[in-house]
CSV table of N, CA and C in Angstrom, one decimal:
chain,number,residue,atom,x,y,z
T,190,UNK,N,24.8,49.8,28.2
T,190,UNK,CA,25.4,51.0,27.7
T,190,UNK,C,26.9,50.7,27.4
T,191,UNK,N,27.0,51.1,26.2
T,191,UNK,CA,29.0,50.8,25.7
T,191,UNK,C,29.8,51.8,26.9
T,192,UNK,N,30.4,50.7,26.9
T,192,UNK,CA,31.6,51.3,27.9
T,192,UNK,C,33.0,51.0,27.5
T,193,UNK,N,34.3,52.0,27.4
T,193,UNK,CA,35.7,51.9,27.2
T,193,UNK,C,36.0,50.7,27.7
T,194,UNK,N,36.7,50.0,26.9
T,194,UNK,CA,37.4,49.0,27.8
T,194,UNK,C,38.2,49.3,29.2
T,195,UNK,N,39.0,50.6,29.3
T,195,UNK,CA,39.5,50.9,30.5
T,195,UNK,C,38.6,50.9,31.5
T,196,UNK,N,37.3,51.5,31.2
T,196,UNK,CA,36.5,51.7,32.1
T,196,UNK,C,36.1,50.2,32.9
T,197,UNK,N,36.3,49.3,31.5
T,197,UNK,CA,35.5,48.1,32.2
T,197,UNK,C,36.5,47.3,33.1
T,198,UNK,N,37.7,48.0,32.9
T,198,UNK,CA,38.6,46.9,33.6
T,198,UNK,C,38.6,47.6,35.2
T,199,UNK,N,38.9,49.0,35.3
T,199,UNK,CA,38.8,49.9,36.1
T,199,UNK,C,37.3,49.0,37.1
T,200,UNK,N,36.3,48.7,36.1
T,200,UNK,CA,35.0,48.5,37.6
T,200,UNK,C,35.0,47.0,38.2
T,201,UNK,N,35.6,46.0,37.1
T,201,UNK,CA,36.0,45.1,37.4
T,201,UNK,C,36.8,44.8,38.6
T,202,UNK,N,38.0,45.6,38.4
T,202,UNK,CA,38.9,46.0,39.8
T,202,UNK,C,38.1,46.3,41.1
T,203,UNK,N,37.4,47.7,40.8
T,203,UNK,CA,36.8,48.0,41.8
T,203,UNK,C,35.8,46.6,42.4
T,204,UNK,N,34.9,46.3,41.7
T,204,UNK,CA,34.1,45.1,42.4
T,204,UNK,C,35.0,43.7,42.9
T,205,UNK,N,36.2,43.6,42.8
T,205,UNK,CA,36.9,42.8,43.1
T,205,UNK,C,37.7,43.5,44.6
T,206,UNK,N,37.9,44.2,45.0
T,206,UNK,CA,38.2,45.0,45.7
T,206,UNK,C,37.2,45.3,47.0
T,207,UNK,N,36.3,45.7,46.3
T,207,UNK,CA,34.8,45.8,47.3
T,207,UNK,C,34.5,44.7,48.1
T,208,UNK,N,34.6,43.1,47.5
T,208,UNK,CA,34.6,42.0,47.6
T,208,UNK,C,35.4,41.4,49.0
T,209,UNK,N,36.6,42.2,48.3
T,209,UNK,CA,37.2,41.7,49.5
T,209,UNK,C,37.4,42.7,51.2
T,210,UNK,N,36.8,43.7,50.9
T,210,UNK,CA,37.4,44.9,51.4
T,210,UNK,C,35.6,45.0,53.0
T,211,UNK,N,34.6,44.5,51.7
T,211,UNK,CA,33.3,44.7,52.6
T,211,UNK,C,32.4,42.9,52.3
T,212,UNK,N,33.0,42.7,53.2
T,212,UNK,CA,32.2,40.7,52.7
T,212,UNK,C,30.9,40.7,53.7
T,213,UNK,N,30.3,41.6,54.4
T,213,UNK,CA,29.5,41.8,55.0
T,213,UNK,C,28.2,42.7,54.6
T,214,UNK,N,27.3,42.3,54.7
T,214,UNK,CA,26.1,43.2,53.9
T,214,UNK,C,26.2,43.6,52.2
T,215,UNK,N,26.9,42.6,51.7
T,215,UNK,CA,27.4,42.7,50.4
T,215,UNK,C,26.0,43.0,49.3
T,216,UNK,N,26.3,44.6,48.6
T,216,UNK,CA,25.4,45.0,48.0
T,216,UNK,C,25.3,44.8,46.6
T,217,UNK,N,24.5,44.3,45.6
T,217,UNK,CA,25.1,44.3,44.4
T,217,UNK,C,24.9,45.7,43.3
T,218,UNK,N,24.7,46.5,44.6
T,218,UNK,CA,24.7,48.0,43.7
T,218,UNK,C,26.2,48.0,43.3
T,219,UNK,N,26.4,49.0,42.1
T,219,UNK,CA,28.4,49.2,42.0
T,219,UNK,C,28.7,50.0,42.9
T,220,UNK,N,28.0,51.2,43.6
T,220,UNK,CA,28.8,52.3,44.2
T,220,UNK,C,27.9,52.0,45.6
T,221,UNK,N,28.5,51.9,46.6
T,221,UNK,CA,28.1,51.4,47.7
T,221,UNK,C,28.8,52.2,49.1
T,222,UNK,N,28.2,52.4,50.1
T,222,UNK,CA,28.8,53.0,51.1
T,222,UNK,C,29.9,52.6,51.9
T,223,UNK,N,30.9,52.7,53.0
T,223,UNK,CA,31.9,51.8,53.2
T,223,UNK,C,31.2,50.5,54.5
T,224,UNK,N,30.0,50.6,54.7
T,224,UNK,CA,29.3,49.0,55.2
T,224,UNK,C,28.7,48.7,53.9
T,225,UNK,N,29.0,48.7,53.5
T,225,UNK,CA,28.1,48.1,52.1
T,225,UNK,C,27.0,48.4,51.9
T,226,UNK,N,26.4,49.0,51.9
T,226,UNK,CA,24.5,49.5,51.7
T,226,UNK,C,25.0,50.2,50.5
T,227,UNK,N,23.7,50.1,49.4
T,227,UNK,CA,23.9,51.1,48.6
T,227,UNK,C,24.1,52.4,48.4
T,228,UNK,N,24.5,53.5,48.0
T,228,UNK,CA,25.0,54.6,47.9
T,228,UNK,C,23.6,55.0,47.8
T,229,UNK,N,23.3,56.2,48.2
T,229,UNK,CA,22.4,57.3,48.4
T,229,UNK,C,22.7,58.4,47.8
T,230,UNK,N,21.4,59.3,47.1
T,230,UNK,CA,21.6,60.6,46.3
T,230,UNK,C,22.3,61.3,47.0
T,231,UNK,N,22.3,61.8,48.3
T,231,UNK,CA,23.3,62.8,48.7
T,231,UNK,C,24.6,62.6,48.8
T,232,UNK,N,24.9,61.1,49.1
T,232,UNK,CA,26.5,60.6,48.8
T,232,UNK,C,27.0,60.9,47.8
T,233,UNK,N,26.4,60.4,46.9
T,233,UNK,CA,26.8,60.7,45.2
T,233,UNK,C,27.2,61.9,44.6
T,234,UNK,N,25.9,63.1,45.4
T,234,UNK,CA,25.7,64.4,45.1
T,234,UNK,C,27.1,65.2,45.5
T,235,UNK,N,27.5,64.8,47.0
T,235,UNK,CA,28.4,65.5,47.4
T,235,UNK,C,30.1,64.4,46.8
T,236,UNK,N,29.9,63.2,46.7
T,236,UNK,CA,31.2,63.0,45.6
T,236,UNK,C,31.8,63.7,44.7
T,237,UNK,N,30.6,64.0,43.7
T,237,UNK,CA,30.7,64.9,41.9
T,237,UNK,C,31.0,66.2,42.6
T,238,UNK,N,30.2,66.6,43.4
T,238,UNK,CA,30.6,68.1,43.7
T,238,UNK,C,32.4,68.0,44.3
T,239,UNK,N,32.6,67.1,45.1
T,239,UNK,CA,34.4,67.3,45.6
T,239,UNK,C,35.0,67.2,44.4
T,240,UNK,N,34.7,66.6,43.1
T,240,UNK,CA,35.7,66.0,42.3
T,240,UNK,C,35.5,66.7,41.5
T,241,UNK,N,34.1,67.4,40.7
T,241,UNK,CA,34.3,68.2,39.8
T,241,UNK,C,34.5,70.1,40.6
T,242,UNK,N,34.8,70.0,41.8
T,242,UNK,CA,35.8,71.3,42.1
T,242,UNK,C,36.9,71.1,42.2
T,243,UNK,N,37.8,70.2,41.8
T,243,UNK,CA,38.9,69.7,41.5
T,243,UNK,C,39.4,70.2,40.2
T,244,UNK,N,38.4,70.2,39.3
T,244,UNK,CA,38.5,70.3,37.5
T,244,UNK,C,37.7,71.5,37.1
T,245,UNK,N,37.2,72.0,37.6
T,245,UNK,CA,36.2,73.3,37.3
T,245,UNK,C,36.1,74.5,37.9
T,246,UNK,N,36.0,75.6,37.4
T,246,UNK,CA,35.5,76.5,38.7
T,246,UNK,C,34.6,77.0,38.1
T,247,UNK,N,33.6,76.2,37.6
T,247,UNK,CA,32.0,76.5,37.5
T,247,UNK,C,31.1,76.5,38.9
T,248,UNK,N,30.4,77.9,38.9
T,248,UNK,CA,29.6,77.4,40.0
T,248,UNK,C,29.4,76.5,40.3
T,249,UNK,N,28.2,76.0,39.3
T,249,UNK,CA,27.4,74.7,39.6
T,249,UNK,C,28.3,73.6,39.2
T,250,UNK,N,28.0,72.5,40.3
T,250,UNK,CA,28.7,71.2,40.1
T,250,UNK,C,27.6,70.1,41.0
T,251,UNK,N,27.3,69.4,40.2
T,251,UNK,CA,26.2,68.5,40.6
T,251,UNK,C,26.5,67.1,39.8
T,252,UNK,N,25.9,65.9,40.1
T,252,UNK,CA,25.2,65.0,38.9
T,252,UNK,C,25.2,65.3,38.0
T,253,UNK,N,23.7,66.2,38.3
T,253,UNK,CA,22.9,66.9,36.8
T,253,UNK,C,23.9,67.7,35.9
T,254,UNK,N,24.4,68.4,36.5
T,254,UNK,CA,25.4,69.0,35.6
T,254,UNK,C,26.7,68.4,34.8
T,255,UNK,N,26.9,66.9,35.5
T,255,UNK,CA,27.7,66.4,34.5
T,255,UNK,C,26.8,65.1,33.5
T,256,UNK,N,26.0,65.5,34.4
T,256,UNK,CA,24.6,64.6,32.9
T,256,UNK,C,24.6,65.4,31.6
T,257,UNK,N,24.2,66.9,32.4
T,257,UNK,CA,23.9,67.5,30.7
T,257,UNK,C,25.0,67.8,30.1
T,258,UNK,N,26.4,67.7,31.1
T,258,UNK,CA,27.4,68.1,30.0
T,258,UNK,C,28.3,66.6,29.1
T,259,UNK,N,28.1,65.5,29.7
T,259,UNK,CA,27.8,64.4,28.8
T,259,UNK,C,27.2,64.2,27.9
T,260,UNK,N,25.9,64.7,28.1
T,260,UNK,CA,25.1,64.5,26.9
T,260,UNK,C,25.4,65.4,25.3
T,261,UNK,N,25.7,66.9,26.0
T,261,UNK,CA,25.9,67.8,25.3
T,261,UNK,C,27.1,67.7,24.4
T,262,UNK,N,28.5,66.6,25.4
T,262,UNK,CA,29.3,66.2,24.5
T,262,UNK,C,29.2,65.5,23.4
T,263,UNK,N,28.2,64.2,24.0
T,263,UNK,CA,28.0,63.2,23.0
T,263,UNK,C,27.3,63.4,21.4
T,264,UNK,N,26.3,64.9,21.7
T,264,UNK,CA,25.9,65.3,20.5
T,264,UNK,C,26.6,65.9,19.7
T,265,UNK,N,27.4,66.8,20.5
T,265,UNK,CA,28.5,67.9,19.9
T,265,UNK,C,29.5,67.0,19.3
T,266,UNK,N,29.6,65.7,18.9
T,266,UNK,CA,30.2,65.0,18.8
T,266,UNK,C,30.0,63.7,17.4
T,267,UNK,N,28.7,64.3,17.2
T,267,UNK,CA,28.0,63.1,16.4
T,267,UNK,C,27.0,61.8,16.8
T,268,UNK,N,26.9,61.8,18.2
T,268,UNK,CA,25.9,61.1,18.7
T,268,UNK,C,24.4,61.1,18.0
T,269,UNK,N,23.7,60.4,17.9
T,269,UNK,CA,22.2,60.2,17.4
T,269,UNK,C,21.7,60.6,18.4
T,270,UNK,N,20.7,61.5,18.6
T,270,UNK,CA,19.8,62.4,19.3
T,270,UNK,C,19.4,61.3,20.2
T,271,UNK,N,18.4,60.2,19.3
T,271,UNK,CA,17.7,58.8,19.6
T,271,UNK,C,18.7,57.8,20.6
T,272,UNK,N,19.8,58.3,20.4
T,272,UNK,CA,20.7,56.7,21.2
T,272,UNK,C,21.2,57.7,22.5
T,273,UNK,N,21.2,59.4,22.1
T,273,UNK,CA,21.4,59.7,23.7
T,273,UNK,C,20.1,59.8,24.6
T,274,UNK,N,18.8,60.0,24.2
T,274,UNK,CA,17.6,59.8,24.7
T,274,UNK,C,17.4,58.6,25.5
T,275,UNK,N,17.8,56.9,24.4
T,275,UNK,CA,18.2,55.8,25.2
T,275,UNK,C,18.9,55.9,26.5
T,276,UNK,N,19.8,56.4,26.2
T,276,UNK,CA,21.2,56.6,27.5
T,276,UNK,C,20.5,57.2,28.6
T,277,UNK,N,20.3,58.1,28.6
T,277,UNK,CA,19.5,59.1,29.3
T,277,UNK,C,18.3,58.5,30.2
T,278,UNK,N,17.7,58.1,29.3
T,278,UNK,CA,16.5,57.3,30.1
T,278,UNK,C,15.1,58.2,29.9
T,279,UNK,N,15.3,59.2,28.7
T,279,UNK,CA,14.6,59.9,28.5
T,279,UNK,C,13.0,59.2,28.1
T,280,UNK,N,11.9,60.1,28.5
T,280,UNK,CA,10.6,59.2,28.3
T,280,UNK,C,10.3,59.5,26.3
T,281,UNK,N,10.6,60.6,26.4
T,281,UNK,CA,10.5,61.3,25.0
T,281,UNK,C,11.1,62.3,24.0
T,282,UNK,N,11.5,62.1,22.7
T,282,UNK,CA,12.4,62.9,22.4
T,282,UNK,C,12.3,64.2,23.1
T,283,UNK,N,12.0,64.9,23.2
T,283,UNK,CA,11.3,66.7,23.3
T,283,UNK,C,12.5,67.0,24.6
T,284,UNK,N,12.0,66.1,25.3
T,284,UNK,CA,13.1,66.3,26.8
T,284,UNK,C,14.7,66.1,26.2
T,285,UNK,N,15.2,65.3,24.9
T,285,UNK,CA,16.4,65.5,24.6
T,285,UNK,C,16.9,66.4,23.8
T,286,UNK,N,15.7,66.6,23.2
T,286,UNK,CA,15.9,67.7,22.1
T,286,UNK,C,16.5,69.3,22.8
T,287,UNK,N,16.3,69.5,24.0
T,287,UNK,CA,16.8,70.6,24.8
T,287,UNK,C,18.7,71.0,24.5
T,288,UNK,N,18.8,69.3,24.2
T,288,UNK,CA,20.8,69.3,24.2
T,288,UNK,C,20.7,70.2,22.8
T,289,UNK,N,20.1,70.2,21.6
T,289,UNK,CA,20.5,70.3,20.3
T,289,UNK,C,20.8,72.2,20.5
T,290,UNK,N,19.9,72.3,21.3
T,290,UNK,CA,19.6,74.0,21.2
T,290,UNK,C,20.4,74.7,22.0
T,291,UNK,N,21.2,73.9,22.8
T,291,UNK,CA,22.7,74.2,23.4
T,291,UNK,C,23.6,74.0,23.0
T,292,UNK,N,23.7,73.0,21.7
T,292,UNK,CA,24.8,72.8,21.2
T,292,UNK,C,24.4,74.1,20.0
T,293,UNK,N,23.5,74.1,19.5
T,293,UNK,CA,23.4,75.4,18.4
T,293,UNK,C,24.0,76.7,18.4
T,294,UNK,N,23.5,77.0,20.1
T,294,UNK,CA,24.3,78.6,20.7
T,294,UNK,C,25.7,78.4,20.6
T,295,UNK,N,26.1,77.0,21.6
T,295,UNK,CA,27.5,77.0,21.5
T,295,UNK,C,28.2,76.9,19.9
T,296,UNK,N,27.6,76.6,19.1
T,296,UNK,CA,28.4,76.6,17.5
T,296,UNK,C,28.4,78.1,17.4
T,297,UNK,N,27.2,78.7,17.5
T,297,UNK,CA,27.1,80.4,17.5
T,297,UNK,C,28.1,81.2,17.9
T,298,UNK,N,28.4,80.6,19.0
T,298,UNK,CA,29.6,81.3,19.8
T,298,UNK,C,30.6,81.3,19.4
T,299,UNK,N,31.2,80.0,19.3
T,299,UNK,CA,32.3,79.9,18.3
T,299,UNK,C,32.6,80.1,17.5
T,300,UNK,N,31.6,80.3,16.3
T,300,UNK,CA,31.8,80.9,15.2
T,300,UNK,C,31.8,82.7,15.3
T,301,UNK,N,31.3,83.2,16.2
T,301,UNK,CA,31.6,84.4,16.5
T,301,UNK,C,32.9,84.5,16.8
T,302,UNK,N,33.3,83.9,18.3
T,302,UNK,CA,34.9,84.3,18.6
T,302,UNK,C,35.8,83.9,17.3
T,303,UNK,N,35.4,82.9,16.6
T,303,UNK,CA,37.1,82.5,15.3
T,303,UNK,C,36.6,83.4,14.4
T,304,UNK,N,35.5,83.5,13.4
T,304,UNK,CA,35.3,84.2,12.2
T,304,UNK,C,35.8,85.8,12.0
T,305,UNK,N,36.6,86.0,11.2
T,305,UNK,CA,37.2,87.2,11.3
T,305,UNK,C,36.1,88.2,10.8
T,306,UNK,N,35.3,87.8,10.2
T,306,UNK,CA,34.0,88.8,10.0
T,306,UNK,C,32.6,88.5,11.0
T,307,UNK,N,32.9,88.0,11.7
T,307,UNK,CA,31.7,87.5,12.8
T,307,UNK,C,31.1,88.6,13.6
């Protein structure tokens, strides 16, 4: 998957870090617990939730919810339907195609609040 170069220097760091921080049970997952075992769904789950109530005060704050609003960016943005399906890990378009019809409302909307005849 393309990654920012920041990003890549940023994980680079971190796995050099990890390296020296946990040289015991050393996991080659990237996000790992502080003995080194790999990270588990609920660790994860409750990470995104501390950090995106940091930045949001959307109810929901999950994973999934910064999945679909990833994705929803990347289309709202010009992304190929097909290469966010790849990303995704989607089995078949149909399951991606759900982003297009969120991003449709959302143009709807917007074009309602700016249009002075809307």
């Amino acid at each position: 998957m393309p990654i920012h170069d920041m990003l890549y220097d940023q994980i680079v760091s971190y796995q050099a870090e990890k390296k020296s921080v946990i040289l015991q049970n050393m996991s080659t997952h990237l996000i790992v617990t502080n003995k080194g075992k790999p990270a588990y769904a609920s660790m994860i789950y409750q990470i995104v939730k501390k950090y995106l109530t940091t930045i949001t005060s959307q109810s929901k704050r999950s994973p999934h919810v910064l999945r679909h609003s990833f994705a929803t960016s990347l289309l709202d943005n010009g992304a190929d339907l097909n290469a966010i399906k790849e990303i995704l890990g989607h089995a078949g378009l149909v399951t991606t195609q759900v982003y297009t019809h969120n991003s449709a409302e959302r143009l709807k909307l917007i074009y309602k609040q700016a249009h002075p005849k809307a």
